[in-house]
Tab-separated table of C-alpha atoms in Angstrom:
chain	number	residue	atom	x	y	z
A	1	MET	CA	28.250	38.753	21.690
A	2	HIS	CA	26.724	40.214	19.167
A	3	TYR	CA	27.304	38.744	15.128
A	4	SER	CA	27.922	41.657	12.388
A	5	ALA	CA	29.932	43.062	10.047
A	6	PHE	CA	31.708	45.184	12.161
A	7	ARG	CA	32.016	42.961	14.608
A	8	ILE	CA	33.645	40.637	12.074
A	9	PHE	CA	35.972	43.720	10.834
A	10	LYS	CA	37.050	44.289	14.350
A	11	GLU	CA	38.013	41.111	15.376
A	12	ALA	CA	40.576	41.147	12.509
A	13	MET	CA	41.948	44.207	13.191
A	14	THR	CA	42.422	42.308	16.766
A	15	GLY	CA	44.017	38.858	15.744
A	16	ASN	CA	40.519	37.168	16.350
A	17	ARG	CA	41.421	37.139	20.021
A	18	GLY	CA	37.762	38.299	20.837
A	19	TRP	CA	35.304	35.503	20.464
A	20	LYS	CA	33.889	33.504	22.558
A	21	PRO	CA	31.826	30.212	22.160
A	22	ALA	CA	28.205	30.500	21.658
A	23	TRP	CA	27.169	28.750	24.427
A	24	ARG	CA	28.471	27.288	28.177
A	25	ASP	CA	28.952	23.931	28.820
A	26	PRO	CA	26.908	23.866	33.073
A	27	ASP	CA	26.935	20.903	35.193
A	28	PRO	CA	23.188	20.094	35.825
A	29	LYS	CA	21.606	21.588	38.500
A	30	SER	CA	19.853	19.611	41.232
A	31	GLU	CA	15.970	21.226	39.877
A	32	TYR	CA	15.026	23.223	37.165
A	33	ASP	CA	11.352	24.199	36.580
A	34	ILE	CA	11.471	23.436	33.123
A	35	ILE	CA	13.248	19.963	31.460
A	36	VAL	CA	13.509	19.793	27.859
A	37	VAL	CA	14.547	16.491	27.068
A	38	GLY	CA	16.282	16.123	23.803
A	39	GLY	CA	19.070	18.436	22.566
A	40	GLY	CA	18.228	18.557	18.526
A	41	GLY	CA	16.367	21.934	16.915
A	42	HIS	CA	13.344	20.902	18.010
A	43	GLY	CA	14.361	20.882	21.707
A	44	LEU	CA	16.984	23.626	21.657
A	45	SER	CA	14.130	26.099	19.528
A	46	THR	CA	11.307	25.113	22.730
A	47	ALA	CA	13.643	25.907	24.812
A	48	TYR	CA	14.291	29.039	23.406
A	49	TYR	CA	11.015	30.327	22.650
A	50	LEU	CA	10.180	29.334	26.366
A	51	ALA	CA	12.694	31.962	27.584
A	52	LYS	CA	12.434	34.388	24.800
A	53	GLU	CA	8.149	34.109	24.550
A	54	PHE	CA	6.897	32.798	28.139
A	55	GLY	CA	10.135	34.168	30.461
A	56	GLN	CA	11.114	30.734	31.148
A	57	THR	CA	14.808	31.146	31.962
A	58	ASN	CA	15.202	28.347	34.694
A	59	VAL	CA	15.070	25.646	31.798
A	60	ALA	CA	17.940	22.638	31.439
A	61	VAL	CA	18.084	21.072	27.937
A	62	LEU	CA	19.360	17.733	28.272
A	63	GLU	CA	20.683	15.724	25.689
A	64	LYS	CA	22.403	12.005	24.993
A	65	GLY	CA	25.356	12.626	22.830
A	66	TRP	CA	26.175	16.196	21.022
A	67	ILE	CA	23.332	19.188	20.338
A	68	GLY	CA	22.145	18.506	16.394
A	69	SER	CA	24.125	15.583	16.437
A	70	GLY	CA	21.134	13.153	15.318
A	71	ASN	CA	18.107	14.624	13.225
A	72	VAL	CA	18.986	18.607	12.725
A	73	GLY	CA	22.038	17.990	10.818
A	74	ARG	CA	20.649	14.508	9.200
A	75	ASN	CA	18.196	16.129	7.259
A	76	THR	CA	17.732	17.018	3.823
A	77	THR	CA	17.161	20.852	4.783
A	78	ILE	CA	14.176	21.640	2.918
A	79	ILE	CA	11.489	24.213	4.370
A	80	ARG	CA	8.273	24.131	2.623
A	81	SER	CA	4.611	25.011	3.511
A	82	ASN	CA	2.585	22.973	0.846
A	83	TYR	CA	0.124	21.410	3.000
A	84	LEU	CA	-3.343	20.262	2.821
A	85	LEU	CA	-5.328	19.542	5.743
A	86	GLU	CA	-6.623	21.603	7.863
A	87	GLY	CA	-4.496	21.160	11.226
A	88	ASN	CA	-1.478	20.934	8.813
A	89	GLN	CA	-1.471	24.066	7.061
A	90	PRO	CA	-1.750	26.532	9.067
A	91	PHE	CA	0.757	25.100	11.377
A	92	TYR	CA	3.462	24.659	8.956
A	93	GLU	CA	2.653	28.520	7.283
A	94	LEU	CA	3.476	29.913	10.854
A	95	SER	CA	6.364	27.940	10.868
A	96	MET	CA	7.148	29.241	7.211
A	97	LYS	CA	7.136	32.621	8.600
A	98	MET	CA	8.942	32.116	11.490
A	99	TRP	CA	11.991	30.730	8.787
A	100	GLU	CA	11.862	34.330	7.185
A	101	ASN	CA	12.487	36.078	10.140
A	102	LEU	CA	14.725	33.234	12.045
A	103	GLU	CA	18.281	34.726	11.073
A	104	GLN	CA	16.946	38.276	12.446
A	105	ASP	CA	15.631	36.868	15.765
A	106	LEU	CA	18.401	34.263	16.399
A	107	ASN	CA	21.519	36.759	14.697
A	108	TYR	CA	23.107	34.179	13.473
A	109	ASN	CA	23.369	33.414	10.070
A	110	ALA	CA	21.262	29.893	9.117
A	111	MET	CA	21.450	31.014	5.475
A	112	VAL	CA	17.402	30.636	4.642
A	113	SER	CA	17.701	30.835	1.342
A	114	GLN	CA	13.690	31.189	-0.383
A	115	ARG	CA	15.276	29.509	-3.951
A	116	GLY	CA	11.312	27.875	-4.090
A	117	ILE	CA	9.664	24.470	-4.868
A	118	LEU	CA	8.304	22.907	-7.782
A	119	ASN	CA	5.910	19.360	-6.701
A	120	LEU	CA	5.877	18.550	-10.513
A	121	ILE	CA	2.872	17.257	-12.325
A	122	HIS	CA	2.837	13.968	-14.574
A	123	ASN	CA	-0.758	13.088	-15.157
A	124	ASP	CA	-4.818	15.162	-15.062
A	125	PRO	CA	-5.343	13.927	-12.152
A	126	GLN	CA	-2.636	14.803	-10.087
A	127	ARG	CA	-3.384	18.558	-11.737
A	128	ASP	CA	-6.561	18.462	-10.250
A	129	ALA	CA	-5.215	16.994	-6.713
A	130	TYR	CA	-2.580	20.010	-6.311
A	131	ALA	CA	-5.044	22.746	-7.653
A	132	ARG	CA	-6.454	21.774	-4.529
A	133	ARG	CA	-3.454	21.630	-2.793
A	134	GLY	CA	-2.560	25.295	-3.883
A	135	ASN	CA	-6.113	26.555	-2.739
A	136	ALA	CA	-5.458	24.805	0.533
A	137	MET	CA	-2.227	26.432	0.750
A	138	ARG	CA	-4.032	30.281	-0.263
A	139	LEU	CA	-6.626	29.592	2.261
A	140	SER	CA	-3.921	29.755	5.125
A	141	GLY	CA	-1.995	32.159	3.421
A	142	ALA	CA	0.688	30.613	1.874
A	143	ASP	CA	1.875	31.185	-1.469
A	144	ALA	CA	0.983	29.022	-4.557
A	145	GLU	CA	0.871	28.622	-7.940
A	146	LEU	CA	-0.206	26.539	-10.452
A	147	LEU	CA	2.133	26.423	-13.659
A	148	ASP	CA	2.195	24.950	-17.137
A	149	ARG	CA	4.557	22.985	-18.702
A	150	GLU	CA	5.989	25.975	-20.317
A	151	ALA	CA	6.435	27.692	-17.166
A	152	VAL	CA	7.999	25.199	-15.732
A	153	ARG	CA	10.594	23.817	-19.222
A	154	ARG	CA	11.803	27.899	-18.777
A	155	MET	CA	12.442	27.517	-15.385
A	156	CYS	CA	14.266	23.928	-15.528
A	157	PRO	CA	14.557	23.147	-19.093
A	158	PHE	CA	16.963	20.492	-17.989
A	159	LEU	CA	13.470	17.736	-16.651
A	160	ASP	CA	13.124	15.429	-18.615
A	161	PHE	CA	9.617	16.423	-20.471
A	162	GLU	CA	8.744	14.294	-23.099
A	163	ASN	CA	9.534	10.902	-20.671
A	164	ALA	CA	7.162	8.446	-22.523
A	165	ARG	CA	5.266	7.056	-19.126
A	166	PHE	CA	5.942	9.893	-16.983
A	167	PRO	CA	6.049	13.326	-19.003
A	168	ILE	CA	5.836	16.487	-16.953
A	169	GLN	CA	2.223	18.452	-17.275
A	170	GLY	CA	3.659	21.406	-15.104
A	171	ALA	CA	4.037	21.978	-11.215
A	172	LEU	CA	2.846	23.489	-8.089
A	173	TRP	CA	5.528	26.272	-7.145
A	174	GLN	CA	5.746	27.746	-4.142
A	175	PRO	CA	8.374	30.472	-4.189
A	176	ARG	CA	8.291	30.885	-0.002
A	177	ALA	CA	9.449	27.843	0.257
A	178	GLY	CA	13.403	26.793	0.250
A	179	THR	CA	16.155	25.510	1.703
A	180	VAL	CA	18.155	26.631	5.201
A	181	ARG	CA	21.596	25.606	6.831
A	182	HIS	CA	20.484	22.776	9.328
A	183	ASP	CA	23.328	23.041	11.263
A	184	ALA	CA	23.685	26.656	11.729
A	185	VAL	CA	19.898	26.219	12.740
A	186	ALA	CA	20.447	24.026	15.982
A	187	TRP	CA	23.493	26.457	16.684
A	188	GLY	CA	21.936	29.202	16.476
A	189	TYR	CA	19.222	28.531	19.097
A	190	ALA	CA	21.301	27.436	21.215
A	191	ARG	CA	22.603	30.454	21.607
A	192	GLY	CA	20.150	32.030	21.879
A	193	ALA	CA	18.416	30.026	24.326
A	194	ASP	CA	21.924	30.071	26.379
A	195	SER	CA	22.155	34.112	26.132
A	196	ARG	CA	18.851	33.901	27.863
A	197	GLY	CA	19.851	31.449	30.782
A	198	VAL	CA	18.968	28.244	29.072
A	199	ASP	CA	21.401	25.262	30.626
A	200	ILE	CA	22.330	23.154	27.722
A	201	ILE	CA	24.107	20.239	28.953
A	202	GLN	CA	25.544	17.446	27.027
A	203	ASN	CA	26.660	14.150	27.390
A	204	CYS	CA	23.542	13.588	29.698
A	205	GLU	CA	21.277	10.423	28.229
A	206	VAL	CA	17.611	9.743	30.057
A	207	THR	CA	17.452	6.996	31.691
A	208	GLY	CA	14.266	7.283	33.466
A	209	PHE	CA	11.678	9.566	34.799
A	210	ARG	CA	10.884	9.956	38.244
A	211	ILE	CA	6.932	9.513	38.445
A	212	GLU	CA	4.283	9.351	41.566
A	213	ASN	CA	0.881	9.431	42.290
A	214	GLY	CA	1.012	10.346	38.545
A	215	ARG	CA	2.929	12.941	38.431
A	216	CYS	CA	6.125	13.604	36.572
A	217	LEU	CA	8.677	14.857	39.323
A	218	GLY	CA	12.271	14.839	37.410
A	219	VAL	CA	14.277	12.392	35.851
A	220	GLU	CA	17.178	9.857	36.249
A	221	THR	CA	20.443	10.660	34.188
A	222	THR	CA	23.446	9.461	33.304
A	223	ARG	CA	24.758	12.453	35.227
A	224	GLY	CA	22.516	11.782	38.476
A	225	ALA	CA	18.507	12.717	38.851
A	226	ILE	CA	17.411	16.056	38.238
A	227	ARG	CA	14.234	17.601	40.114
A	228	ALA	CA	11.748	19.675	37.552
A	229	LYS	CA	8.343	20.531	38.095
A	230	LYS	CA	7.624	19.900	33.879
A	231	VAL	CA	9.555	17.632	31.876
A	232	ALA	CA	8.372	18.667	27.959
A	233	VAL	CA	9.977	14.940	25.568
A	234	CYS	CA	11.544	16.154	22.381
A	235	VAL	CA	13.381	12.841	21.138
A	236	ALA	CA	11.722	12.323	17.575
A	237	GLY	CA	13.745	9.232	16.521
A	238	SER	CA	14.037	7.961	19.389
A	239	SER	CA	10.098	8.787	21.418
A	240	SER	CA	9.119	5.196	21.687
A	241	ARG	CA	12.248	4.288	23.494
A	242	VAL	CA	12.155	7.459	25.846
A	243	MET	CA	8.223	7.390	26.902
A	244	ALA	CA	8.629	3.752	27.561
A	245	GLN	CA	10.028	4.285	30.691
A	246	ALA	CA	7.348	6.336	31.454
A	247	GLY	CA	5.337	3.342	30.577
A	248	MET	CA	3.380	4.716	27.398
A	249	ARG	CA	3.129	2.789	23.877
A	250	LEU	CA	3.127	5.372	20.960
A	251	PRO	CA	1.233	5.222	17.605
A	252	ILE	CA	4.915	5.082	16.402
A	253	GLU	CA	7.151	3.192	14.431
A	254	SER	CA	11.026	4.599	14.153
A	255	HIS	CA	12.469	3.669	10.551
A	256	VAL	CA	15.471	5.064	8.343
A	257	LEU	CA	15.434	7.691	5.942
A	258	GLN	CA	18.267	8.064	3.412
A	259	ALA	CA	19.916	10.787	2.383
A	260	PHE	CA	22.045	11.583	-0.894
A	261	VAL	CA	24.835	14.636	-1.723
A	262	SER	CA	26.389	14.607	-4.496
A	263	GLU	CA	29.944	15.768	-5.228
A	264	GLY	CA	30.023	19.697	-6.610
A	265	LEU	CA	28.984	20.785	-9.419
A	266	LYS	CA	28.433	24.066	-11.102
A	267	PRO	CA	25.132	25.879	-10.416
A	268	ILE	CA	22.191	23.888	-12.143
A	269	ILE	CA	18.924	23.185	-10.301
A	270	PRO	CA	17.438	26.333	-9.400
A	271	GLY	CA	15.548	25.670	-6.265
A	272	VAL	CA	13.843	22.349	-4.666
A	273	ILE	CA	12.315	19.964	-6.903
A	274	THR	CA	10.013	16.744	-6.550
A	275	PHE	CA	9.026	14.245	-8.511
A	276	GLY	CA	5.626	13.142	-8.707
A	277	ALA	CA	5.762	9.829	-10.614
A	278	GLY	CA	8.213	8.261	-7.879
A	279	HIS	CA	9.630	9.567	-4.856
A	280	PHE	CA	12.670	11.539	-5.040
A	281	TYR	CA	13.508	15.287	-4.145
A	282	VAL	CA	16.872	17.059	-4.808
A	283	SER	CA	18.178	20.574	-4.293
A	284	GLN	CA	21.625	22.164	-4.738
A	285	SER	CA	23.338	22.977	-2.079
A	286	ASP	CA	25.476	26.291	-2.022
A	287	LYS	CA	28.932	23.574	-1.671
A	288	GLY	CA	27.329	22.527	-5.353
A	289	GLY	CA	26.486	18.921	-3.961
A	290	LEU	CA	23.375	17.872	-5.063
A	291	VAL	CA	21.214	16.799	-1.980
A	292	PHE	CA	18.721	14.572	-2.741
A	293	GLY	CA	16.112	11.309	-1.791
A	294	GLY	CA	12.840	9.482	-1.679
A	295	ASP	CA	11.541	7.211	0.429
A	296	ILE	CA	12.217	5.368	3.673
A	297	ASP	CA	12.999	2.307	4.205
A	298	ALA	CA	9.850	0.501	5.086
A	299	TYR	CA	11.251	-1.686	8.074
A	300	ASN	CA	11.090	-0.667	12.016
A	301	THR	CA	14.800	-0.298	12.482
A	302	TYR	CA	17.110	1.742	15.125
A	303	ALA	CA	20.561	1.524	13.093
A	304	GLN	CA	20.741	5.418	11.628
A	305	ARG	CA	21.691	3.473	8.129
A	306	GLY	CA	19.773	1.980	5.152
A	307	GLY	CA	19.826	-0.314	2.599
A	308	LEU	CA	21.054	-0.794	-0.660
A	309	PRO	CA	17.488	-1.825	-2.249
A	310	VAL	CA	16.319	1.727	-1.106
A	311	VAL	CA	19.574	3.782	-2.990
A	312	GLU	CA	19.011	1.876	-5.806
A	313	ASP	CA	15.104	3.095	-6.496
A	314	VAL	CA	15.684	7.075	-5.287
A	315	CYS	CA	18.603	7.155	-7.992
A	316	GLU	CA	15.886	5.960	-10.727
A	317	GLY	CA	13.873	8.153	-9.839
A	318	GLY	CA	16.668	11.283	-9.919
A	319	MET	CA	17.313	9.127	-13.558
A	320	ALA	CA	13.611	9.354	-14.589
A	321	LEU	CA	13.415	12.830	-14.032
A	322	MET	CA	16.903	14.018	-15.041
A	323	PRO	CA	19.159	11.874	-16.930
A	324	MET	CA	21.752	14.363	-17.396
A	325	ILE	CA	22.571	13.307	-13.822
A	326	GLY	CA	24.100	10.168	-14.665
A	327	ARG	CA	27.636	10.577	-14.838
A	328	ALA	CA	27.292	12.393	-11.584
A	329	ARG	CA	29.091	10.502	-8.736
A	330	LEU	CA	27.555	10.052	-5.875
A	331	LEU	CA	29.850	11.520	-2.616
A	332	ARG	CA	28.333	10.496	0.893
A	333	MET	CA	25.200	8.868	2.196
A	334	TRP	CA	23.467	8.834	5.318
A	335	GLY	CA	20.546	7.596	7.037
A	336	GLY	CA	18.599	9.253	10.061
A	337	LEU	CA	16.156	7.553	12.312
A	338	ILE	CA	11.940	9.353	12.359
A	339	ASP	CA	9.792	8.559	13.788
A	340	MET	CA	6.799	7.542	11.532
A	341	SER	CA	3.173	7.965	13.191
A	342	MET	CA	0.053	6.000	12.265
A	343	ASP	CA	-1.543	8.993	9.881
A	344	GLY	CA	1.738	10.305	9.009
A	345	SER	CA	1.445	13.708	11.001
A	346	PRO	CA	3.342	14.521	14.995
A	347	PHE	CA	2.561	14.917	17.748
A	348	ILE	CA	2.256	17.880	20.743
A	349	ASP	CA	0.451	17.120	23.217
A	350	ARG	CA	0.351	16.986	27.295
A	351	THR	CA	0.438	12.739	28.519
A	352	ASP	CA	-1.459	11.144	30.911
A	353	ILE	CA	1.210	11.845	33.331
A	354	ASP	CA	1.078	15.499	34.821
A	355	GLY	CA	3.480	17.244	34.280
A	356	LEU	CA	5.593	15.269	31.390
A	357	TYR	CA	5.269	15.944	27.918
A	358	PHE	CA	5.634	15.053	24.762
A	359	ASN	CA	6.608	16.234	20.879
A	360	GLY	CA	7.524	14.036	18.532
A	361	GLY	CA	6.582	11.467	15.548
A	362	TRP	CA	7.570	14.008	13.239
A	363	CYS	CA	7.516	11.380	10.224
A	364	TYR	CA	10.122	12.598	7.459
A	365	GLY	CA	9.200	16.236	8.106
A	366	GLY	CA	10.296	17.678	11.295
A	367	PHE	CA	13.356	19.792	9.999
A	368	LYS	CA	11.118	22.061	7.867
A	369	ALA	CA	8.539	22.591	11.220
A	370	THR	CA	11.340	23.702	13.226
A	371	PRO	CA	10.546	27.176	14.111
A	372	ALA	CA	6.613	26.458	15.090
A	373	SER	CA	7.286	23.024	17.077
A	374	GLY	CA	9.502	24.991	18.960
A	375	TYR	CA	7.294	27.496	19.617
A	376	CYS	CA	3.464	25.645	19.957
A	377	TYR	CA	5.354	23.289	22.342
A	378	ALA	CA	6.843	26.387	24.331
A	379	HIS	CA	3.345	27.402	24.370
A	380	LEU	CA	2.189	24.349	25.867
A	381	VAL	CA	4.275	23.381	27.959
A	382	ALA	CA	4.376	26.894	29.596
A	383	THR	CA	0.754	27.943	29.322
A	384	ASP	CA	-0.272	24.499	29.407
A	385	ARG	CA	-2.994	25.367	27.012
A	386	PRO	CA	-2.056	23.793	23.067
A	387	HIS	CA	-1.457	26.527	20.487
A	388	PRO	CA	-4.483	26.878	18.158
A	389	THR	CA	-1.729	26.020	14.971
A	390	ALA	CA	-0.838	22.684	16.608
A	391	ALA	CA	-4.684	22.163	18.640
A	392	ALA	CA	-4.924	19.229	16.208
A	393	TYR	CA	-1.352	17.277	17.303
A	394	ARG	CA	-3.621	15.185	19.998
A	395	LEU	CA	-2.135	11.892	21.262
A	396	ASP	CA	-5.492	10.731	21.405
A	397	ARG	CA	-6.634	11.784	18.362
A	398	PHE	CA	-6.656	7.798	16.296
A	399	LEU	CA	-8.831	7.215	19.429
A	400	ARG	CA	-11.412	10.251	18.674
A	401	GLY	CA	-11.735	8.815	14.634
A	402	ALA	CA	-9.691	12.195	13.564
A	403	PRO	CA	-6.402	11.503	12.496
A	404	ILE	CA	-4.920	13.613	10.163
A	405	ASP	CA	-3.995	11.662	7.132
A	406	GLU	CA	-2.686	13.206	4.081
A	407	LYS	CA	-1.933	10.463	2.066
A	408	GLY	CA	-5.226	8.722	3.651
A	409	GLN	CA	-2.898	5.197	3.899
A	410	GLY	CA	-4.551	4.440	7.232
A	411	ALA	CA	-2.710	3.239	10.175
A	412	GLN	CA	0.087	1.477	8.259
A	413	PRO	CA	3.178	4.352	9.269
A	414	ASN	CA	5.812	3.051	6.832
A	415	LEU	CA	3.412	4.026	3.452
A	416	HIS	CA	3.338	7.723	5.149
B	1	MET	CA	18.893	-7.553	4.044
B	2	ILE	CA	18.563	-11.939	3.028
B	3	ILE	CA	15.416	-13.259	4.386
B	4	ASN	CA	15.822	-17.121	5.096
B	5	HIS	CA	12.372	-18.010	3.670
B	6	PRO	CA	11.298	-20.901	5.313
B	7	LEU	CA	10.234	-22.931	1.826
B	8	LEU	CA	12.237	-21.320	-0.346
B	9	GLY	CA	16.068	-20.598	1.260
B	10	PRO	CA	17.465	-16.945	1.085
B	11	ARG	CA	15.376	-14.028	-0.390
B	12	ASP	CA	16.213	-10.387	-1.393
B	13	MET	CA	14.136	-8.534	0.900
B	14	ALA	CA	13.464	-6.598	-2.124
B	15	GLU	CA	10.696	-9.562	-2.712
B	16	PHE	CA	9.206	-8.973	0.082
B	17	VAL	CA	6.501	-6.036	1.461
B	18	TYR	CA	7.265	-5.040	5.302
B	19	LYS	CA	3.992	-4.897	7.544
B	20	GLY	CA	5.027	-4.712	11.326
B	21	ASP	CA	4.770	-5.618	14.747
B	22	VAL	CA	3.707	-9.882	14.911
B	23	CYS	CA	1.206	-8.056	17.260
B	24	LEU	CA	-0.703	-7.609	14.480
B	25	ILE	CA	-1.892	-11.521	14.421
B	26	ASP	CA	-3.685	-10.521	17.957
B	27	ARG	CA	-6.508	-8.558	16.719
B	28	PRO	CA	-9.362	-8.768	19.060
B	29	ASP	CA	-12.617	-10.390	18.743
B	30	GLY	CA	-14.956	-7.728	17.143
B	31	MET	CA	-17.834	-9.272	19.189
B	32	GLN	CA	-16.248	-9.444	22.497
B	33	GLU	CA	-14.263	-6.441	22.850
B	34	GLY	CA	-15.039	-2.518	23.087
B	35	ILE	CA	-13.250	0.363	20.823
B	36	GLU	CA	-10.188	1.031	23.470
B	37	ALA	CA	-9.055	-2.337	22.427
B	38	PHE	CA	-9.028	-1.720	18.769
B	39	HIS	CA	-7.605	1.803	19.007
B	40	ASP	CA	-4.696	-0.083	20.870
B	41	TYR	CA	-4.961	-3.204	18.267
B	42	LEU	CA	-4.433	-0.559	15.573
B	43	HIS	CA	-2.176	1.897	16.923
B	44	LEU	CA	-0.182	1.670	19.714
B	45	ARG	CA	3.046	-0.672	18.897
B	46	ASP	CA	6.160	-1.327	21.508
B	47	ASN	CA	8.667	-0.345	18.820
B	48	PRO	CA	11.749	-1.569	20.504
B	49	ALA	CA	15.135	-1.209	20.106
B	50	GLY	CA	16.577	-4.720	20.079
B	51	GLU	CA	14.630	-8.127	19.051
B	52	HIS	CA	11.553	-7.322	17.007
B	53	ARG	CA	8.903	-9.982	15.502
B	54	GLU	CA	7.297	-8.976	12.508
B	55	LEU	CA	5.513	-9.775	9.641
B	56	TRP	CA	7.149	-9.661	6.033
B	57	TYR	CA	4.295	-10.499	2.598
B	58	HIS	CA	7.106	-12.298	0.228
B	59	GLU	CA	4.407	-10.046	-2.684
B	60	GLN	CA	7.192	-11.035	-5.597
B	61	GLY	CA	7.649	-14.971	-4.729
B	62	ASP	CA	4.646	-17.066	-3.015
B	63	ARG	CA	3.011	-14.502	-1.555
B	64	SER	CA	3.366	-15.914	1.642
B	65	TRP	CA	3.469	-14.498	4.766
B	66	LEU	CA	6.074	-14.803	7.182
B	67	VAL	CA	7.316	-13.782	10.953
B	68	VAL	CA	10.946	-12.568	11.197
B	69	THR	CA	12.733	-12.254	14.413
B	70	ARG	CA	15.365	-9.662	13.673
B	71	ASN	CA	17.417	-7.024	15.877
B	72	THR	CA	16.660	-3.179	15.004
B	73	LEU	CA	19.966	-2.312	16.139
B	74	THR	CA	21.636	-4.469	13.876
B	75	HIS	CA	19.316	-5.487	11.127
B	76	GLU	CA	20.403	-8.963	12.351
B	77	ILE	CA	17.544	-12.028	11.765
B	78	THR	CA	17.690	-14.801	13.712
B	79	ASP	CA	14.593	-16.760	13.009
B	80	VAL	CA	11.515	-16.894	10.440
B	81	ALA	CA	8.805	-18.454	10.432
B	82	LEU	CA	5.625	-19.004	8.728
B	83	ALA	CA	2.860	-16.818	9.733
B	84	ARG	CA	0.524	-19.628	9.468
B	85	ASP	CA	2.208	-21.047	12.022
B	86	VAL	CA	2.709	-18.505	13.900
B	87	ALA	CA	-0.793	-17.719	14.304
B	88	ARG	CA	-1.973	-21.342	14.987
B	89	GLU	CA	0.822	-21.290	18.213
B	90	ARG	CA	-0.921	-17.984	19.211
B	91	GLY	CA	-4.716	-19.803	18.987
B	92	ARG	CA	-6.492	-18.995	15.974
B	93	THR	CA	-7.819	-21.132	13.838
B	94	ARG	CA	-5.869	-20.137	10.232
């Protein structure tokens, strides 16, 4: 069914009896060409691009819970392509270009809103660093502009410019960045994949891999064994647990990142703002809630909930940046599990087991990568060659001395 | 979370800095082991869902290193020991 204004009008005239479920609920077949493990944003987009771009329609997506129940619905919905390093920035700019055309491509309203991101500058070294980053962004074809203090003041007069410790000196501005309705991304990709023949199988947990003579022949699940020519794992947050079933140890720790929403307020924050002197970022949803977050809790966990010290730290960051939010009440907060990798960058790679592929390690930045991650992963799985923009995301990059460490923190996952 | 320090009693986790899996105590011998052993030591982790032994540093306290045994699904802490004692048990001289 094609969604359009005409369709809404027609359905309104006919009692809304024509709406159908957006995807089927099939039972698993005994064999597929490709199995994607994980029905989150990346898994669903992988299946969608496998079908649409690479002609692979005998594909199943296996999801332990219901699709979109994990991190695609738990993030703070920000999209941006403001990375520094060669291995990262072209990939994220590809993702940004794909976001810009996503809704037309999927025929699904994902509320892609390019309202811009301000990375605030508080001192001279930071301005130098952001000037360098902005140049790297523009070299990749992205947009970036270095703003002075007055330009930031015109945009966001409510910020604490005269803060004694961290006065705001300017910002790096990416106008094409913004926010997206995250659940709609999962649903749109699911609908698009399903309409091209992909089986989306929910409540189907993978409990093991069938591996013989170094080759992956399928998976064991809670709904029976399923054979496959290729298995593509895509379960960031739980990567270590799932890949341990294939006997692999990963350069990943699982951590929790908290997110927060205030009560609904009148429109005040025009885009996305990041505090440069602490870890705090904020945007305002279309419903009016301030959506914000900060640091990870910084210890290994699979609990999908965080602790109060980080809540306090995030709120202190917000108060330092915009004291006006002090009277706003917190409506909801939650945690999402994230794969923290050893250099803060992700993996899209083959494994040493033939026919078994791995996508994970997205740290706290997986949502913005959803379209490009799915596209590049589908490229790798379908053609057995990495997509050029994702060629650096190899599992052996630490052994080769080629980490992609944006922050330069070394192999300490909770510092990235 | 409250960490029951062996010397100081119950302390808030905010006083501590988290390092990671206790396997970081077992650094390979640089004169004996090859590059793969150091790669595995530095970069690969078991990252279990369940009981996890891990290093915490009491930075805002007595600056001792602790080995905390904690469940990563429930955050329940079942054992806290001085890292020095654990390291000696594992054959390190200090």
